[in-house]
XYZ file of C-alpha atoms in Angstrom:
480
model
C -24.140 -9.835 -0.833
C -23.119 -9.775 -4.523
C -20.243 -7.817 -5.433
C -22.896 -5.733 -7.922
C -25.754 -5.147 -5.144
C -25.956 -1.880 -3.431
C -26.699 -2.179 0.166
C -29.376 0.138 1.496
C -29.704 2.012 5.007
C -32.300 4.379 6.353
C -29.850 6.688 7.802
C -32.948 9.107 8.648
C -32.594 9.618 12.811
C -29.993 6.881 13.046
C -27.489 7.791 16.267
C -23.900 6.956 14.644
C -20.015 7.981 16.467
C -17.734 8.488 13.983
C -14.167 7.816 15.849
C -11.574 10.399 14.729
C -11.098 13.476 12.754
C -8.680 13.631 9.618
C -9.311 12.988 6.169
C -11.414 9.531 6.430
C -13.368 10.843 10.044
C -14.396 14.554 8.448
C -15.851 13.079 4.921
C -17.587 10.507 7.261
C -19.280 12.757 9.882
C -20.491 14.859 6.578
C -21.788 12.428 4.475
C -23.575 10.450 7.262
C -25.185 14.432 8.938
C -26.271 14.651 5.064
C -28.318 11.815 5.233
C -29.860 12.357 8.367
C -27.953 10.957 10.591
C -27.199 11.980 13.872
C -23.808 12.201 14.377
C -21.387 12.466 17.396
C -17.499 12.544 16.639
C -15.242 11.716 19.309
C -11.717 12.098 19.416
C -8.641 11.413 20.906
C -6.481 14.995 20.565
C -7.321 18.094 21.770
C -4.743 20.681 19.949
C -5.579 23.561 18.062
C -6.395 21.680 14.856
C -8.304 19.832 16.055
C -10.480 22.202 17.329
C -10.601 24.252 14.141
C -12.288 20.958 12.930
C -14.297 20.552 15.398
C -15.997 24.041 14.781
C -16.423 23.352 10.943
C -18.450 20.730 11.599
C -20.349 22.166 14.477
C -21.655 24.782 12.311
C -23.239 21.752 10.640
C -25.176 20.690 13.752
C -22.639 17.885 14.245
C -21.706 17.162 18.213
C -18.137 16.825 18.910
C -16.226 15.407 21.931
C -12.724 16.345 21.784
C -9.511 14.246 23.801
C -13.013 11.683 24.575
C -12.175 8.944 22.233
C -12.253 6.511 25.041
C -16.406 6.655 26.019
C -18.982 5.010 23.622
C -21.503 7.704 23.705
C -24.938 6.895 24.602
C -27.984 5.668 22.251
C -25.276 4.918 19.672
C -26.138 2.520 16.821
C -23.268 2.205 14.704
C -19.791 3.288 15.082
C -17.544 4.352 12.525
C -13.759 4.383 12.469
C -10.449 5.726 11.079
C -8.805 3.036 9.602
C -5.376 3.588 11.862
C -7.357 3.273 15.878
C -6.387 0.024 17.195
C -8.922 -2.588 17.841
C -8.391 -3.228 21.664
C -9.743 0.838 22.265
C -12.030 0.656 24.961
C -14.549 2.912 22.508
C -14.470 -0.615 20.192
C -14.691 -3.031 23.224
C -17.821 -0.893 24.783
C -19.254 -1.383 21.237
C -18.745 -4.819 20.995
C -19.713 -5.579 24.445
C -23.187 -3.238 23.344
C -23.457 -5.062 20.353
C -23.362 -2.035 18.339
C -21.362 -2.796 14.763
C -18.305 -1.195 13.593
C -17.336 0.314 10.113
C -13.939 1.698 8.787
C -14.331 4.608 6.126
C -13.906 1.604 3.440
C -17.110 0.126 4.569
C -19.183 3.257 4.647
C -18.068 3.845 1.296
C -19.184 0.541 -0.280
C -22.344 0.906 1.575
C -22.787 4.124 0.212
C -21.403 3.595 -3.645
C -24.779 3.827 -5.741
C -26.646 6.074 -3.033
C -26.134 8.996 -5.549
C -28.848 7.557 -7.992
C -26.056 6.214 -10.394
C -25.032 2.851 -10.778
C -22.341 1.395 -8.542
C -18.849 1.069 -10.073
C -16.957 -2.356 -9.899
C -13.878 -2.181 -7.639
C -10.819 -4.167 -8.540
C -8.671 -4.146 -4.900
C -5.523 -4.488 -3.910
C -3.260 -5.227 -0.657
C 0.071 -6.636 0.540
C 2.594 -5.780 2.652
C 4.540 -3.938 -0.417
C 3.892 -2.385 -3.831
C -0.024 -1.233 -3.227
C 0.204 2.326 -4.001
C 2.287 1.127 -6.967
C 0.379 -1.482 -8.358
C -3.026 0.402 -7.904
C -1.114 3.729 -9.911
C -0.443 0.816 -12.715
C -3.798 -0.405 -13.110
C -5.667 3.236 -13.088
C -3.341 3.235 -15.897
C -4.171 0.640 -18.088
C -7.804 0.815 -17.016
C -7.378 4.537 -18.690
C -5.775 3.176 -21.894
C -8.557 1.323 -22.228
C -10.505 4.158 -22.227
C -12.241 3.299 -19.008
C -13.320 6.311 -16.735
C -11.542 5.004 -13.464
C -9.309 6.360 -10.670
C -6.883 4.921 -8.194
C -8.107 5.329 -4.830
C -8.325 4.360 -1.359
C -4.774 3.844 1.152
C -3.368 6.234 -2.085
C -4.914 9.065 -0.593
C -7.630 9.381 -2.254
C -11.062 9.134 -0.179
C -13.176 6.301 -1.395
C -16.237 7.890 0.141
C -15.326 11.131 -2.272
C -15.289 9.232 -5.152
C -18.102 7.094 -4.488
C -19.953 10.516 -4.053
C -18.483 12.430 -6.159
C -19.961 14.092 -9.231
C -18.255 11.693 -11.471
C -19.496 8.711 -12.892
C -16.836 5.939 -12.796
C -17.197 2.275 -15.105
C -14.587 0.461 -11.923
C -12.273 1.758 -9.397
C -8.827 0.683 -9.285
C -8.695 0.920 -4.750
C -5.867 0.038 -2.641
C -6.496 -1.532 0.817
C -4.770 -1.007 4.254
C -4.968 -4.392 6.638
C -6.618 -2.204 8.732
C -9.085 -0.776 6.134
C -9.747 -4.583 5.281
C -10.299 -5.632 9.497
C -13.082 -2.940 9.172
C -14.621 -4.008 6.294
C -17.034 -6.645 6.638
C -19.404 -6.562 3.883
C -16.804 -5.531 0.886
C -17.107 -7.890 -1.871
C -14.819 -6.883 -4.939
C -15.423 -7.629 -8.501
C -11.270 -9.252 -8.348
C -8.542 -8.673 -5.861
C -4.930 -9.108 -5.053
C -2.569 -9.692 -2.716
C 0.931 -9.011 -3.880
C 2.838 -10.435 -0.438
C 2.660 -10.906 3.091
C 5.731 -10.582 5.539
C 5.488 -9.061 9.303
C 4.370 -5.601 9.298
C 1.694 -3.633 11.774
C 2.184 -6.840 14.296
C 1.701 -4.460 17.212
C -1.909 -3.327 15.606
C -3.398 -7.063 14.619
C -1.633 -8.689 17.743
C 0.013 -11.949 15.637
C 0.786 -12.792 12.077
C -2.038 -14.885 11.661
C -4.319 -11.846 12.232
C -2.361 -9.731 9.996
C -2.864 -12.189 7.199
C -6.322 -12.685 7.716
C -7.101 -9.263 7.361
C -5.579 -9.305 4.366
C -7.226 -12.345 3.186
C -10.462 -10.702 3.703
C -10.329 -8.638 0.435
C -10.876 -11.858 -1.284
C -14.385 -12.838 0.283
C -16.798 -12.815 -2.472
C -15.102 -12.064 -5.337
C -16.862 -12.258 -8.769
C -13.914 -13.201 -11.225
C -10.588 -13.395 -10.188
C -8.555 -13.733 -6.631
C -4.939 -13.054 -7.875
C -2.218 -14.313 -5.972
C 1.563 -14.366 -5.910
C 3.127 -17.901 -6.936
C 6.437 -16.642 -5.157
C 4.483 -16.370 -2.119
C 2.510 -19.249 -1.416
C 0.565 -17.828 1.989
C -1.439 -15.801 -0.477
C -2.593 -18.416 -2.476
C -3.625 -20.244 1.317
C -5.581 -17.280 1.714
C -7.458 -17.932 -1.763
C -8.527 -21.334 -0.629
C -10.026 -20.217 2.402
C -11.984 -17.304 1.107
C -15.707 -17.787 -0.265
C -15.955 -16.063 -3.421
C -18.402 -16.457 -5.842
C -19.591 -18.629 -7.997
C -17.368 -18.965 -11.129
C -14.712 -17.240 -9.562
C -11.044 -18.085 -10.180
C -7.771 -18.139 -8.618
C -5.436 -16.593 -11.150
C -1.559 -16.307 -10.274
C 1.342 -14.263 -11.325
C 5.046 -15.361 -11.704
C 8.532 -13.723 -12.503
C 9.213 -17.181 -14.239
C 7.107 -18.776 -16.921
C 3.401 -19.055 -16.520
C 1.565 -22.247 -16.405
C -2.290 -22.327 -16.857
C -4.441 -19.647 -15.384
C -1.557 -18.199 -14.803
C 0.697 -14.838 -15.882
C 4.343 -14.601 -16.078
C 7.524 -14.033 -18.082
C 8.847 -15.734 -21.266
C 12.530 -14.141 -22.910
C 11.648 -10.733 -21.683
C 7.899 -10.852 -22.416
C 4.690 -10.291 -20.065
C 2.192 -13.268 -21.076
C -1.084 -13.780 -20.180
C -1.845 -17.635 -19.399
C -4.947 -17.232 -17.589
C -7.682 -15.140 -19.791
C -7.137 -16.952 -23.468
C -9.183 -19.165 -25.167
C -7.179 -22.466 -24.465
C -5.064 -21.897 -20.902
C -3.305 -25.214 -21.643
C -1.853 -24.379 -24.948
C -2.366 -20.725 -26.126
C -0.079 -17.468 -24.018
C -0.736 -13.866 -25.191
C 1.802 -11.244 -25.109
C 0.344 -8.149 -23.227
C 3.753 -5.607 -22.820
C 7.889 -6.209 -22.812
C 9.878 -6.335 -19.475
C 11.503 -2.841 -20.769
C 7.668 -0.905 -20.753
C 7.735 -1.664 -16.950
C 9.550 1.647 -15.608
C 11.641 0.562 -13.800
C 12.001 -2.743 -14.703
C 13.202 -4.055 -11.154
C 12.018 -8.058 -10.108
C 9.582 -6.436 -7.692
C 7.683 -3.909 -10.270
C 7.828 -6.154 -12.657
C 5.846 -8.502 -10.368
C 3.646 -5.047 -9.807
C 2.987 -5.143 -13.429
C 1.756 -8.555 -13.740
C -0.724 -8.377 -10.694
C -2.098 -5.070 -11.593
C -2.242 -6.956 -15.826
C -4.356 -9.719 -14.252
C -6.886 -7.727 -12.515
C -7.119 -5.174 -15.704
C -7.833 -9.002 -17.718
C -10.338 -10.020 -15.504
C -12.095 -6.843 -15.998
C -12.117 -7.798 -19.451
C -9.195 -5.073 -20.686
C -7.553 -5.768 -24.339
C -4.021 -6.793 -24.308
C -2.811 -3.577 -26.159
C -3.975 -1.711 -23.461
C -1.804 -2.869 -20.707
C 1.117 -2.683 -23.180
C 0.089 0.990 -23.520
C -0.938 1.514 -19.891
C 2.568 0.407 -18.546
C 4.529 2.237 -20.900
C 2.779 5.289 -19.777
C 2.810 4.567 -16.244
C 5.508 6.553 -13.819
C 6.092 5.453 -10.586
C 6.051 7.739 -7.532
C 8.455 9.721 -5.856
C 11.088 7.358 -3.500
C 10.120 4.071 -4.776
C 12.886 3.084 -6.696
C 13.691 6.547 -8.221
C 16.458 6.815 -10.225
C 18.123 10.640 -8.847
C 21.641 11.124 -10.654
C 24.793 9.130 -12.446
C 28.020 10.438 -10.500
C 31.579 8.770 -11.882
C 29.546 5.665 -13.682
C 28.011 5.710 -10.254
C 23.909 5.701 -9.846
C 22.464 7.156 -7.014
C 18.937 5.767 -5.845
C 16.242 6.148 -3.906
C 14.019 3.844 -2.405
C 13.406 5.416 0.790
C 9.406 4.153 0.933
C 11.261 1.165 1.455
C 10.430 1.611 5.430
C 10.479 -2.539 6.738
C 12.385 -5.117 5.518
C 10.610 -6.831 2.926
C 10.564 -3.914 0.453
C 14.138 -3.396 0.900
C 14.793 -6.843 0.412
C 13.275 -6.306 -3.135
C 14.579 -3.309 -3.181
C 18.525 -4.962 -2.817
C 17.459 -7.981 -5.384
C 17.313 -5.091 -8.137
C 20.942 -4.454 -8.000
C 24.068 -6.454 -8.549
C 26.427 -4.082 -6.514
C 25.434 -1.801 -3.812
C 26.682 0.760 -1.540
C 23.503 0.264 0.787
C 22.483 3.498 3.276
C 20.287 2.094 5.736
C 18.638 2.811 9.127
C 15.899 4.575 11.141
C 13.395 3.267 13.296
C 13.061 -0.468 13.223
C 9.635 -1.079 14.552
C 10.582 -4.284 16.003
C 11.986 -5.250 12.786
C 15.091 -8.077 12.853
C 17.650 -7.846 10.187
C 19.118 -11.075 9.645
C 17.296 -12.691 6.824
C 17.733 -9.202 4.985
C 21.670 -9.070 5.193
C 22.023 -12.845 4.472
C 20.261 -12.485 1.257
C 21.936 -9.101 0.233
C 25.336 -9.611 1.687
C 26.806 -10.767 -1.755
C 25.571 -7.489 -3.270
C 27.265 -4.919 -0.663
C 30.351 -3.154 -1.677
C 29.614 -1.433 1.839
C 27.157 0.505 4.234
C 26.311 3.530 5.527
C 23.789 3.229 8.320
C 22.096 6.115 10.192
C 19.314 6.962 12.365
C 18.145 5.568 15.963
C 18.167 1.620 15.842
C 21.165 1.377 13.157
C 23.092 -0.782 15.345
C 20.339 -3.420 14.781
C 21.518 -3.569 11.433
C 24.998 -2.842 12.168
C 24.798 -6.184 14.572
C 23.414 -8.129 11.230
C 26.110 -7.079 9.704
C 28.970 -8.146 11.906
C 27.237 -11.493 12.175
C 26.216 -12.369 8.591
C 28.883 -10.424 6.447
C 31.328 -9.212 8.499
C 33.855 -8.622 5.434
C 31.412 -5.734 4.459
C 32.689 -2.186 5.036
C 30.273 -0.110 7.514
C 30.229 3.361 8.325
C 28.445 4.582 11.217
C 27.265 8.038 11.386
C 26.374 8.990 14.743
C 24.298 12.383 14.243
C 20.646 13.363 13.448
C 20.995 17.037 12.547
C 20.107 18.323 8.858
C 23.902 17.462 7.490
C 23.314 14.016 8.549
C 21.896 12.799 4.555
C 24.797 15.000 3.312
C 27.474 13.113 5.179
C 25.838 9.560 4.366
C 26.267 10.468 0.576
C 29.315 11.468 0.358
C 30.544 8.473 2.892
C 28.650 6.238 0.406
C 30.599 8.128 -2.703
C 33.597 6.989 -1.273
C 33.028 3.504 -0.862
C 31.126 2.881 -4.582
C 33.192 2.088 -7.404
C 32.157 2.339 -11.165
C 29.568 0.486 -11.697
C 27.867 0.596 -8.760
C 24.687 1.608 -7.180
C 24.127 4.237 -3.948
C 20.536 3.155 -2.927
C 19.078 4.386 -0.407
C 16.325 1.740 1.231
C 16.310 2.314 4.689
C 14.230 -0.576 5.986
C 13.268 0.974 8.878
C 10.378 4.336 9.359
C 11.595 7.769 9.165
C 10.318 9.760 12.209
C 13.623 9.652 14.175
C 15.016 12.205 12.134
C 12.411 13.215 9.097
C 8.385 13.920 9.123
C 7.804 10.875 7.070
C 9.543 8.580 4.335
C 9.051 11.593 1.671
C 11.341 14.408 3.560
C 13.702 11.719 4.057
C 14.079 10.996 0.513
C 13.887 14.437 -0.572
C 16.498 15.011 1.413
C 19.283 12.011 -0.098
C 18.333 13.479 -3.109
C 19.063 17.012 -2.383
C 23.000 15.958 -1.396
C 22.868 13.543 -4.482
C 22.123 16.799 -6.507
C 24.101 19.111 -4.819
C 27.230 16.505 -5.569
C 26.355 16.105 -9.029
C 26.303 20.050 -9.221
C 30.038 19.528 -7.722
C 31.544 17.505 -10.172
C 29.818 19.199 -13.346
């Protein structure tokens, strides 16, 4: 299918389980009952949420079978998922074994996009292990300065299927992809795509690496114009070769160093465009300086130039990734600068949750007073403190697997200062800041990049940055 068709379905009668409630299960169920489906949800949980749910969309005349996510239900035609339920669920292994297909919420909503009687907007798509959300944010941004009506959706937050649906009319989506969005996506066919990076992440959900990456790989199957890759990290140009895009279609890369053809990269401080000019071999065009990336850390920087290339391929002006940059801010805890203390900057990074964002995350500073730790997920941490153990004027580690990290450590640098903070109560953040204050120097930089998930001792990555920069605050307020 063409990356501009608009697949139909008679959804009139058609018996469809949509597995799980929660904000990509709910839109689902709704949008399918509106179009005359008839639709059973099942779920796992049972709790009182759940059942407030449940009744919302029983007053619909939608059936419901709550803690039943295990049971395909019968006469069932199509099932589909939440992005996050694993494939090996014996609901997904009764289907298969059926032959009934399977949909995430990513492919309803490209089966759906055009349904509403307007025509379908172009998606440009992105995935990797890190920067998404970031890189998607950038490109909604210089799609806007433009003067494009777009919006960054997907993974973000945002349900595709609401805007897809929605009452506005959109000329290209700028959508950010999960690996397991992409493993239930089938038929998605972008107009370009990216993948920023691949390194070991959700192993326990795609069973190997080679699964991971080939879920990732799938956002590149039939691409119209452009399949942008990262010349840093050569398993996402592999997965380039092996995709079948379109006709036409071409594999455009982006660099930290200087571009060659078809390429975009950095000369003296300067994004350049390689790729969409007249005469790739001879002829570069300046789209935006290395200062209009905010902030201008290696990692964003490569952010910048993925979410430039996919803006080009859409056929975007250079002045309006210049201007699209410079107005782009990036989210809370990626790389957010809090406070100076005593020539002393105090970051956080604490979406940095596995090791190959905090690896980037490390590369941005020269010295660092590191505070790491959390839940490890199975992570290792040797790499990681062989390439950052020049950087570390000390550490502060914290949280449930620290002495991973802490082991690291003693083998790779054991010269480095650690403290060791053996507590999980509220104060903990407090004490790791000041214990950090008192090994920085001036000059130095208090980053917090945990490398590990948060849900030992915080809700999610957010409380736990909120709260380092609550105690960064509250020790600025000290020393005023």
């Amino acid at each position: 299918m063409g990356s501009q068709e608009v697949s139909t379905v008679d959804w009139q009668g058609k018996h469809v389980t949509v597995a799980g409630l929660g904000v990509s299960g709910i839109p689902a169920a709704r949008a399918l009952h509106e179009r005359g489906a008839l639709v059973t949800v099942v779920n796992d949980g049972d709790d009182e949420r759940a059942r407030a749910q449940a009744a919302e969309l029983e007053a619909l005349g939608i059936t419901v079978r709550l803690g039943d996510g295990a049971t395909l239900p019968p006469s069932t035609e199509l099932v589909v998922t939440a992005p996050g339920w694993q494939p090996d669920k014996p609901l997904f292994l009764a289907a298969a074994e059926a032959g009934v297909p399977v949909w995430g919420d990513v492919e309803l909503a490209w089966r759906l996009r055009g349904d509403n009687g307007r025509k379908a907007a172009p998606w440009l798509a992105v995935t990797g292990t890190n920067g998404k959300t970031t890189t998607v944010r950038m490109l909604a941004s210089i799609l806007e300065a433009a003067g494009l009506r777009t919006a960054a959706v997907g993974n973000i937050g945002v349900s595709l299927l609401d805007a897809v649906l929605g009452e506005t009319e959109y000329d290209v989506l700028a959508v950010e992809l999960s690996s397991y969005q992409l493993h239930w996506a089938p038929s998605l066919r972008a107009h370009s795509a990216a993948v920023l990076n691949l390194a070991p992440d959700h192993l326990d959900w795609h069973g190997s690496m080679e699964a991971y990456a080939a879920d990732k790989g799938r956002v590149y199957e039939g691409n119209t114009v452009a399949c942008v890759y990262n010349v840093a990290d050569p398993a996402t140009e592999d997965l380039v070769r092996e995709a079948d895009v379109e006709e036409g279609c071409r594999a455009i890369g982006f660099t930290l160093g200087a571009p060659g053809p078809s390429q975009l990269g950095v000369v003296d401080g300067i994004l350049v465009d390689r790729a969409f000019v007249a005469n790739r071999q001879k002829q570069a065009q300046e789209l935006a300086e290395v200062g209009d990336v905010d902030p201008p850390a290696p990692h964003n920087i490569a952010n910048a130039l993925a979410a430039a290339a996919l803006a080009r391929a859409f056929g975007v002006e250079p002045a309006a990734v210049r201007d699209g940059l410079r107005a782009f801010r990036p989210d809370a805890h990626r790389i957010e600068h809090v406070a100076d203390i005593g020539e002393v900057a105090y970051v956080d990074d604490s979406k940095a949750t596995n090791t190959h964002a905090t690896e980037a995350s490390l590369a941005a500073y020269d010295s660092i007073v590191w505070i790491a730790g959390g839940l490890a997920k199975g992570a290792t941490f040797d790499e990681l403190v062989i390439g950052a153990a020049k950087r570390l004027r000390g550490v502060v580690l914290m949280g449930a697997d620290r002495a991973l990290i802490h082991e690291a450590l003693t083998r790779h640098a054991p010269e480095v200062p650690v403290v060791d903070l053996d507590r999980t109560d509220t104060g903990a953040m407090s004490e790791a800041v000041a214990r950090a204050a008192e090994l920085a120097r001036p000059g130095d930089t208090v980053l917090l990049a945990p490398a590990c998930a948060s849900m030992d001792m915080f809700t999610n990555y957010n409380k736990r940055g909120e709260a380092f920069a609550d105690a960064v605050r509250a020790r600025a307020d000290e020393s005023a």
